[in-house]
mmCIF file of C-alpha atoms and ligand atoms in Angstrom:
data_model
loop_
_atom_site.group_PDB
_atom_site.id
_atom_site.type_symbol
_atom_site.label_atom_id
_atom_site.label_comp_id
_atom_site.label_asym_id
_atom_site.label_seq_id
_atom_site.Cartn_x
_atom_site.Cartn_y
_atom_site.Cartn_z
ATOM 1 C CA MET O 17 38.591 9.544 -17.206
ATOM 2 C CA LEU O 18 41.075 11.145 -14.917
ATOM 3 C CA THR O 19 44.501 9.792 -15.720
ATOM 4 C CA ASP O 20 46.748 12.747 -16.555
ATOM 5 C CA ALA O 21 49.551 13.888 -14.201
ATOM 6 C CA PHE O 22 47.677 17.183 -13.763
ATOM 7 C CA THR O 23 44.682 15.584 -12.303
ATOM 8 C CA PRO O 24 45.951 15.754 -8.478
ATOM 9 C CA VAL O 25 46.690 19.491 -8.850
ATOM 10 C CA PHE O 26 43.378 20.047 -10.333
ATOM 11 C CA LEU O 27 41.726 18.237 -7.439
ATOM 12 C CA LEU O 28 43.709 20.191 -4.753
ATOM 13 C CA PHE O 29 42.687 23.302 -6.374
ATOM 14 C CA ALA O 30 39.061 22.154 -6.533
ATOM 15 C CA GLY O 31 39.152 21.440 -2.884
ATOM 16 C CA LEU O 32 40.859 24.700 -1.850
ATOM 17 C CA PHE O 33 38.732 26.665 -4.185
ATOM 18 C CA GLY O 34 35.600 25.154 -2.484
ATOM 19 C CA LEU O 35 36.895 26.128 1.189
ATOM 20 C CA ALA O 36 37.407 29.687 -0.075
ATOM 21 C CA VAL O 37 34.058 29.763 -1.718
ATOM 22 C CA GLY O 38 32.447 28.294 1.439
ATOM 23 C CA SER O 39 34.017 31.159 3.286
ATOM 24 C CA PHE O 40 32.533 33.452 1.061
ATOM 25 C CA LEU O 41 29.235 31.742 1.039
ATOM 26 C CA ASN O 42 29.194 32.091 4.786
ATOM 27 C CA VAL O 43 29.564 35.930 4.537
ATOM 28 C CA VAL O 44 26.714 35.899 1.930
ATOM 29 C CA ALA O 45 24.286 33.784 3.901
ATOM 30 C CA TRP O 46 24.852 36.005 7.034
ATOM 31 C CA ARG O 47 24.868 39.362 5.627
ATOM 32 C CA VAL O 48 22.446 39.365 2.501
ATOM 33 C CA PRO O 49 19.205 38.436 4.665
ATOM 34 C CA LEU O 50 20.134 41.298 7.069
ATOM 35 C CA GLY O 51 20.383 43.832 4.071
ATOM 36 C CA LYS O 52 24.038 44.308 4.476
ATOM 37 C CA SER O 53 26.964 44.902 2.034
ATOM 38 C CA ILE O 54 28.807 41.643 1.187
ATOM 39 C CA VAL O 55 31.887 43.722 0.311
ATOM 40 C CA ARG O 56 32.322 46.010 3.156
ATOM 41 C CA PRO O 57 33.436 46.100 5.861
ATOM 42 C CA GLY O 58 35.665 43.110 6.311
ATOM 43 C CA SER O 59 34.443 40.413 8.593
ATOM 44 C CA ALA O 60 33.841 41.286 12.280
ATOM 45 C CA CYS O 61 32.417 39.549 15.298
ATOM 46 C CA PRO O 62 28.577 39.951 15.319
ATOM 47 C CA SER O 63 28.666 40.274 19.110
ATOM 48 C CA CYS O 64 31.461 43.009 19.778
ATOM 49 C CA GLY O 65 32.131 44.300 16.372
ATOM 50 C CA THR O 66 36.004 43.459 16.630
ATOM 51 C CA PRO O 67 37.327 42.795 13.181
ATOM 52 C CA ILE O 68 38.605 39.394 12.461
ATOM 53 C CA SER O 69 42.137 39.155 11.673
ATOM 54 C CA PRO O 70 43.045 37.201 8.368
ATOM 55 C CA ARG O 71 44.783 34.652 10.593
ATOM 56 C CA ASP O 72 41.612 33.818 12.431
ATOM 57 C CA ASN O 73 39.571 33.988 9.096
ATOM 58 C CA VAL O 74 41.296 31.014 7.330
ATOM 59 C CA PRO O 75 38.677 28.414 6.398
ATOM 60 C CA VAL O 76 37.886 25.751 9.183
ATOM 61 C CA LEU O 77 41.277 26.210 10.788
ATOM 62 C CA GLY O 78 40.328 29.657 11.944
ATOM 63 C CA TRP O 79 37.155 28.420 13.941
ATOM 64 C CA ILE O 80 39.249 25.591 15.470
ATOM 65 C CA ILE O 81 42.199 27.681 16.570
ATOM 66 C CA LEU O 82 39.563 30.174 18.298
ATOM 67 C CA ARG O 83 37.550 27.138 19.610
ATOM 68 C CA GLY O 84 34.392 28.498 18.237
ATOM 69 C CA ARG O 85 34.616 31.719 20.247
ATOM 70 C CA CYS O 86 35.383 35.407 19.438
ATOM 71 C CA ARG O 87 39.049 35.973 20.356
ATOM 72 C CA SER O 88 38.169 39.414 22.100
ATOM 73 C CA CYS O 89 34.609 38.981 23.682
ATOM 74 C CA ARG O 90 34.464 35.191 23.773
ATOM 75 C CA ALA O 91 31.059 35.029 21.987
ATOM 76 C CA PRO O 92 30.484 31.797 20.471
ATOM 77 C CA ILE O 93 30.806 31.489 16.588
ATOM 78 C CA SER O 94 28.192 29.324 15.093
ATOM 79 C CA VAL O 95 29.456 26.009 14.073
ATOM 80 C CA LEU O 96 27.628 26.387 10.784
ATOM 81 C CA TYR O 97 30.819 28.522 9.579
ATOM 82 C CA PRO O 98 33.284 25.469 9.601
ATOM 83 C CA VAL O 99 30.731 22.937 8.385
ATOM 84 C CA VAL O 100 29.920 25.289 5.425
ATOM 85 C CA GLU O 101 33.277 25.951 4.709
ATOM 86 C CA LEU O 102 34.387 22.171 4.845
ATOM 87 C CA SER O 103 31.106 20.956 3.109
ATOM 88 C CA THR O 104 31.777 23.243 0.206
ATOM 89 C CA GLY O 105 35.457 22.224 0.013
ATOM 90 C CA LEU O 106 34.600 18.355 0.034
ATOM 91 C CA LEU O 107 31.696 19.059 -2.487
ATOM 92 C CA PHE O 108 33.921 20.833 -4.981
ATOM 93 C CA LEU O 109 36.375 18.149 -4.605
ATOM 94 C CA ALA O 110 33.714 15.520 -5.165
ATOM 95 C CA ALA O 111 32.709 17.523 -8.296
ATOM 96 C CA GLY O 112 36.126 17.860 -9.553
ATOM 97 C CA LEU O 113 36.439 13.879 -9.324
ATOM 98 C CA ARG O 114 33.257 13.484 -11.376
ATOM 99 C CA THR O 115 33.684 16.212 -14.003
ATOM 100 C CA GLY O 116 37.576 16.505 -14.258
ATOM 101 C CA MET O 117 38.699 19.862 -15.601
ATOM 102 C CA SER O 118 35.871 20.825 -17.891
ATOM 103 C CA PRO O 119 33.127 23.619 -18.126
ATOM 104 C CA LEU O 120 30.979 20.957 -16.322
ATOM 105 C CA PHE O 121 32.833 21.571 -13.032
ATOM 106 C CA PHE O 122 31.486 25.128 -12.837
ATOM 107 C CA HIS O 123 28.046 23.781 -13.457
ATOM 108 C CA HIS O 124 28.478 21.536 -10.538
ATOM 109 C CA ALA O 125 30.273 23.941 -8.339
ATOM 110 C CA LEU O 126 27.530 26.650 -8.888
ATOM 111 C CA PHE O 127 24.840 24.339 -8.099
ATOM 112 C CA LEU O 128 26.269 22.985 -5.048
ATOM 113 C CA SER O 129 27.334 26.543 -3.761
ATOM 114 C CA LEU O 130 23.413 27.486 -4.250
ATOM 115 C CA MET O 131 22.434 24.331 -2.136
ATOM 116 C CA VAL O 132 24.838 25.348 0.759
ATOM 117 C CA LEU O 133 23.425 28.936 0.685
ATOM 118 C CA ALA O 134 19.776 27.670 0.734
ATOM 119 C CA LEU O 135 20.756 25.377 3.518
ATOM 120 C CA ARG O 136 22.290 28.033 5.756
ATOM 121 C CA THR O 137 19.889 30.951 5.078
ATOM 122 C CA ASP O 138 16.799 28.705 5.461
ATOM 123 C CA LEU O 139 18.279 27.182 8.832
ATOM 124 C CA GLU O 140 19.114 30.584 10.416
ATOM 125 C CA HIS O 141 16.648 33.082 8.556
ATOM 126 C CA PHE O 142 13.831 30.823 7.390
ATOM 127 C CA LEU O 143 14.437 32.228 4.088
ATOM 128 C CA ILE O 144 15.771 31.257 0.789
ATOM 129 C CA LEU O 145 17.273 34.207 -1.248
ATOM 130 C CA ASP O 146 15.595 35.102 -4.688
ATOM 131 C CA SER O 147 19.059 35.552 -6.147
ATOM 132 C CA VAL O 148 19.582 31.739 -5.055
ATOM 133 C CA SER O 149 16.252 30.392 -6.450
ATOM 134 C CA ILE O 150 15.279 32.590 -9.174
ATOM 135 C CA GLY O 151 18.833 33.676 -9.998
ATOM 136 C CA GLY O 152 19.931 29.966 -9.858
ATOM 137 C CA THR O 153 17.010 28.718 -12.123
ATOM 138 C CA VAL O 154 18.236 31.558 -14.750
ATOM 139 C CA ALA O 155 21.746 30.373 -14.462
ATOM 140 C CA GLY O 156 20.894 26.702 -14.436
ATOM 141 C CA LEU O 157 19.219 27.243 -17.612
ATOM 142 C CA GLY O 158 21.814 29.164 -19.324
ATOM 143 C CA LEU O 159 24.631 26.570 -18.141
ATOM 144 C CA SER O 160 22.433 23.873 -19.719
ATOM 145 C CA PHE O 161 22.946 25.713 -23.080
ATOM 146 C CA LEU O 162 26.619 25.921 -22.786
ATOM 147 C CA THR O 163 27.551 22.628 -21.122
ATOM 148 C CA GLY O 164 25.016 20.242 -22.434
ATOM 149 C CA ALA O 165 24.082 19.123 -18.907
ATOM 150 C CA PRO O 166 21.168 18.334 -18.751
ATOM 151 C CA GLY O 167 20.571 19.986 -22.061
ATOM 152 C CA PHE O 168 18.231 23.175 -22.494
ATOM 153 C CA VAL O 169 14.925 21.541 -23.182
ATOM 154 C CA PRO O 170 15.115 18.951 -20.301
ATOM 155 C CA ALA O 171 16.331 21.639 -17.980
ATOM 156 C CA LEU O 172 13.482 23.960 -18.952
ATOM 157 C CA LEU O 173 10.851 21.182 -18.451
ATOM 158 C CA ALA O 174 12.338 19.934 -15.359
ATOM 159 C CA ALA O 175 12.271 23.434 -14.023
ATOM 160 C CA ALA O 176 8.629 24.284 -14.987
ATOM 161 C CA GLY O 177 7.414 20.778 -13.752
ATOM 162 C CA ALA O 178 9.165 21.022 -10.276
ATOM 163 C CA PHE O 179 7.963 24.526 -9.992
ATOM 164 C CA LEU O 180 4.221 23.443 -10.858
ATOM 165 C CA PHE O 181 4.530 20.345 -8.583
ATOM 166 C CA PHE O 182 5.501 22.307 -5.616
ATOM 167 C CA LEU O 183 3.028 25.028 -6.354
ATOM 168 C CA LEU O 184 0.334 22.190 -6.124
ATOM 169 C CA ILE O 185 1.918 20.707 -2.788
ATOM 170 C CA ARG O 186 1.788 24.406 -1.397
ATOM 171 C CA ALA O 187 -1.875 24.858 -2.454
ATOM 172 C CA PHE O 188 -2.870 21.510 -0.749
ATOM 173 C CA SER O 189 -0.827 22.322 2.311
ATOM 174 C CA VAL O 190 -2.617 25.933 2.712
ATOM 175 C CA ALA O 191 -6.038 24.160 2.181
ATOM 176 C CA TYR O 192 -5.285 21.361 4.635
ATOM 177 C CA LEU O 193 -3.867 23.880 7.337
ATOM 178 C CA LYS O 194 -6.794 25.881 6.926
ATOM 179 C CA SER O 195 -9.390 23.295 7.107
ATOM 180 C CA ARG O 196 -7.980 21.737 10.346
ATOM 181 C CA ASN O 197 -7.703 25.227 11.691
ATOM 182 C CA VAL O 198 -4.093 24.684 12.395
ATOM 183 C CA ARG O 199 -2.204 27.699 13.326
ATOM 184 C CA VAL O 200 1.559 27.442 12.572
ATOM 185 C CA GLU O 201 3.582 28.959 15.467
ATOM 186 C CA ALA O 202 6.344 31.504 14.229
ATOM 187 C CA PRO O 203 9.933 30.724 15.476
ATOM 188 C CA GLU O 204 11.520 32.923 17.941
ATOM 189 C CA GLY O 205 12.485 36.151 16.470
ATOM 190 C CA PHE O 206 10.133 35.816 13.473
ATOM 191 C CA GLU O 207 6.931 36.594 15.233
ATOM 192 C CA GLU O 208 6.199 39.553 12.868
ATOM 193 C CA GLU O 209 6.276 37.274 10.010
ATOM 194 C CA GLU O 210 4.001 34.857 11.539
ATOM 195 C CA GLU O 211 1.508 35.111 8.449
ATOM 196 C CA ASP O 212 4.174 33.854 6.031
ATOM 197 C CA PHE O 213 4.381 30.595 8.050
ATOM 198 C CA GLN O 214 0.743 29.745 7.512
ATOM 199 C CA SER O 215 1.179 28.155 4.123
ATOM 200 C CA GLY O 216 3.218 25.211 5.443
ATOM 201 C CA LEU O 217 5.511 25.338 2.355
ATOM 202 C CA GLY O 218 7.052 28.793 1.743
ATOM 203 C CA TRP O 219 7.364 30.536 -1.625
ATOM 204 C CA GLY O 220 11.231 30.130 -1.301
ATOM 205 C CA ASP O 221 10.786 26.350 -1.550
ATOM 206 C CA VAL O 222 8.747 26.587 -4.591
ATOM 207 C CA LYS O 223 11.133 28.795 -6.402
ATOM 208 C CA LEU O 224 14.026 26.563 -5.498
ATOM 209 C CA ALA O 225 12.435 23.609 -6.948
ATOM 210 C CA ALA O 226 12.680 25.251 -10.134
ATOM 211 C CA CYS O 227 16.323 25.849 -9.466
ATOM 212 C CA LEU O 228 16.824 22.019 -8.857
ATOM 213 C CA GLY O 229 15.032 21.255 -12.146
ATOM 214 C CA ALA O 230 17.103 23.571 -14.155
ATOM 215 C CA PHE O 231 20.408 22.149 -12.769
ATOM 216 C CA LEU O 232 19.297 18.406 -12.586
ATOM 217 C CA GLY O 233 16.942 17.770 -15.363
ATOM 218 C CA PRO O 234 13.919 15.486 -15.136
ATOM 219 C CA GLY O 235 15.157 12.207 -14.024
ATOM 220 C CA SER O 236 17.632 13.666 -11.265
ATOM 221 C CA ALA O 237 15.205 16.196 -10.138
ATOM 222 C CA VAL O 238 12.607 13.727 -9.581
ATOM 223 C CA ALA O 239 15.131 11.678 -7.496
ATOM 224 C CA GLY O 240 16.361 14.779 -5.569
ATOM 225 C CA LEU O 241 12.972 15.950 -4.627
ATOM 226 C CA PHE O 242 11.853 12.542 -3.634
ATOM 227 C CA MET O 243 14.957 12.345 -1.376
ATOM 228 C CA SER O 244 14.164 15.704 0.098
ATOM 229 C CA PHE O 245 10.560 14.487 1.058
ATOM 230 C CA LEU O 246 12.005 11.304 2.486
ATOM 231 C CA ALA O 247 14.637 13.236 4.406
ATOM 232 C CA GLY O 248 12.107 15.564 5.702
ATOM 233 C CA ALA O 249 9.679 12.819 6.657
ATOM 234 C CA LEU O 250 12.342 10.860 8.395
ATOM 235 C CA TYR O 251 13.203 13.918 10.479
ATOM 236 C CA GLY O 252 9.518 14.806 11.177
ATOM 237 C CA VAL O 253 9.055 11.140 12.477
ATOM 238 C CA THR O 254 12.142 11.272 14.526
ATOM 239 C CA VAL O 255 11.080 14.698 16.182
ATOM 240 C CA LEU O 256 7.575 13.289 17.002
ATOM 241 C CA LEU O 257 9.249 10.001 18.349
ATOM 242 C CA ARG O 258 11.136 11.984 20.915
ATOM 243 C CA GLY O 259 7.865 13.279 22.166
ATOM 244 C CA GLY O 260 8.195 16.846 21.228
ATOM 245 C CA ARG O 261 4.799 18.409 19.934
ATOM 246 C CA ARG O 262 5.696 19.802 16.528
ATOM 247 C CA THR O 263 3.884 23.198 16.218
ATOM 248 C CA LYS O 264 6.890 25.079 15.132
ATOM 249 C CA PRO O 265 7.679 25.174 11.346
ATOM 250 C CA ILE O 266 10.439 22.982 10.025
ATOM 251 C CA PRO O 267 12.284 24.927 7.307
ATOM 252 C CA PHE O 268 12.222 22.485 4.023
ATOM 253 C CA GLY O 269 15.072 24.320 2.294
ATOM 254 C CA PRO O 270 17.994 22.091 3.972
ATOM 255 C CA PHE O 271 16.152 19.038 2.960
ATOM 256 C CA MET O 272 15.803 20.306 -0.643
ATOM 257 C CA ALA O 273 19.528 21.265 -0.696
ATOM 258 C CA ILE O 274 20.651 17.810 0.778
ATOM 259 C CA GLY O 275 18.425 16.019 -1.767
ATOM 260 C CA GLY O 276 19.513 18.226 -4.632
ATOM 261 C CA ALA O 277 23.465 17.686 -3.985
ATOM 262 C CA THR O 278 22.805 13.978 -3.547
ATOM 263 C CA ALA O 279 20.959 13.821 -6.856
ATOM 264 C CA LEU O 280 23.597 15.757 -8.641
ATOM 265 C CA PHE O 281 26.005 12.848 -8.061
ATOM 266 C CA PHE O 282 23.716 9.856 -7.762
ATOM 267 C CA GLY O 283 20.393 11.084 -9.410
ATOM 268 C CA ASN O 284 20.938 9.337 -12.794
ATOM 269 C CA TRP O 285 21.956 6.218 -10.978
ATOM 270 C CA LEU O 286 19.071 6.099 -8.871
ATOM 271 C CA TRP O 287 16.581 7.054 -11.736
ATOM 272 C CA ASN O 288 17.934 4.353 -13.752
ATOM 273 C CA ALA O 289 17.739 1.800 -10.918
ATOM 274 C CA TYR O 290 14.074 2.871 -10.456
ATOM 275 C CA SER O 291 13.177 2.693 -14.246
ATOM 276 C CA ASN O 292 14.961 -0.727 -14.520
ATOM 277 C CA PHE O 293 12.969 -2.073 -11.502
ATOM 278 C CA GLY O 294 9.969 -1.000 -13.243
ATOM 279 C CA HIS O 295 10.700 -3.793 -16.012
ATOM 280 C CA TYR O 296 10.636 -6.583 -13.521
ATOM 281 C CA ARG O 297 7.323 -5.739 -11.681
HETATM 282 ZN ZN1 ZN P 3 33.348 39.310 19.737
#
């Protein structure tokens, strides 16, 4: 499918575009939850306020050159910055390899960007932005119409189904925690929002499930959500085995983001493998 001479140029562009988008996603993920503008001012060190020079702001390389510390005050810069940039670059490259130069590339690129955003804001702020979950659902439905992936009706059904499924899990989780009298301890810095953590599964996760459905369609959405539960459970078990007492909430958004991104590439394959397996039982 990718044979013409232009392909390497397109893939290079896709990867570099991903690095740049990743850099922008870092800005959004850091500023929007704090209610700051994403346009002004330019990037500055959160500790000392010194503006970051364009040279130090180059995706991934900037962080490596600075060895993860601010040039003026030596405050550490989160490793999430280069990780987000590099992952977005690689994910866009993978999307380009899969879709070639077609409108489907933008469908994949937008979905992957939303997953990266959900991952970072949920890790740092215990928050999935409505513009990611609700905005993403609307964008996914619109793109399904334009690109035919996965088709408007399948996208709509998958979005509604995933939303209702997560609503149900949330209701069960609330009832379970209440019946057991479990009080979920708010993480450090989020004490004022302790009430929001008592549901086990946040509203942000429920709304993000709809976004996964809208972009992935029924089969892949099932595969993606299943993988997120599996990854979440494995992580939970690892934490328990290490002997820690797990009283703090674990953000589920990162698992959904990883499950969703994996399903974008391998969801159909997994779904077909599962369906065929059914024939031989
Ligand atoms: Zn500084």
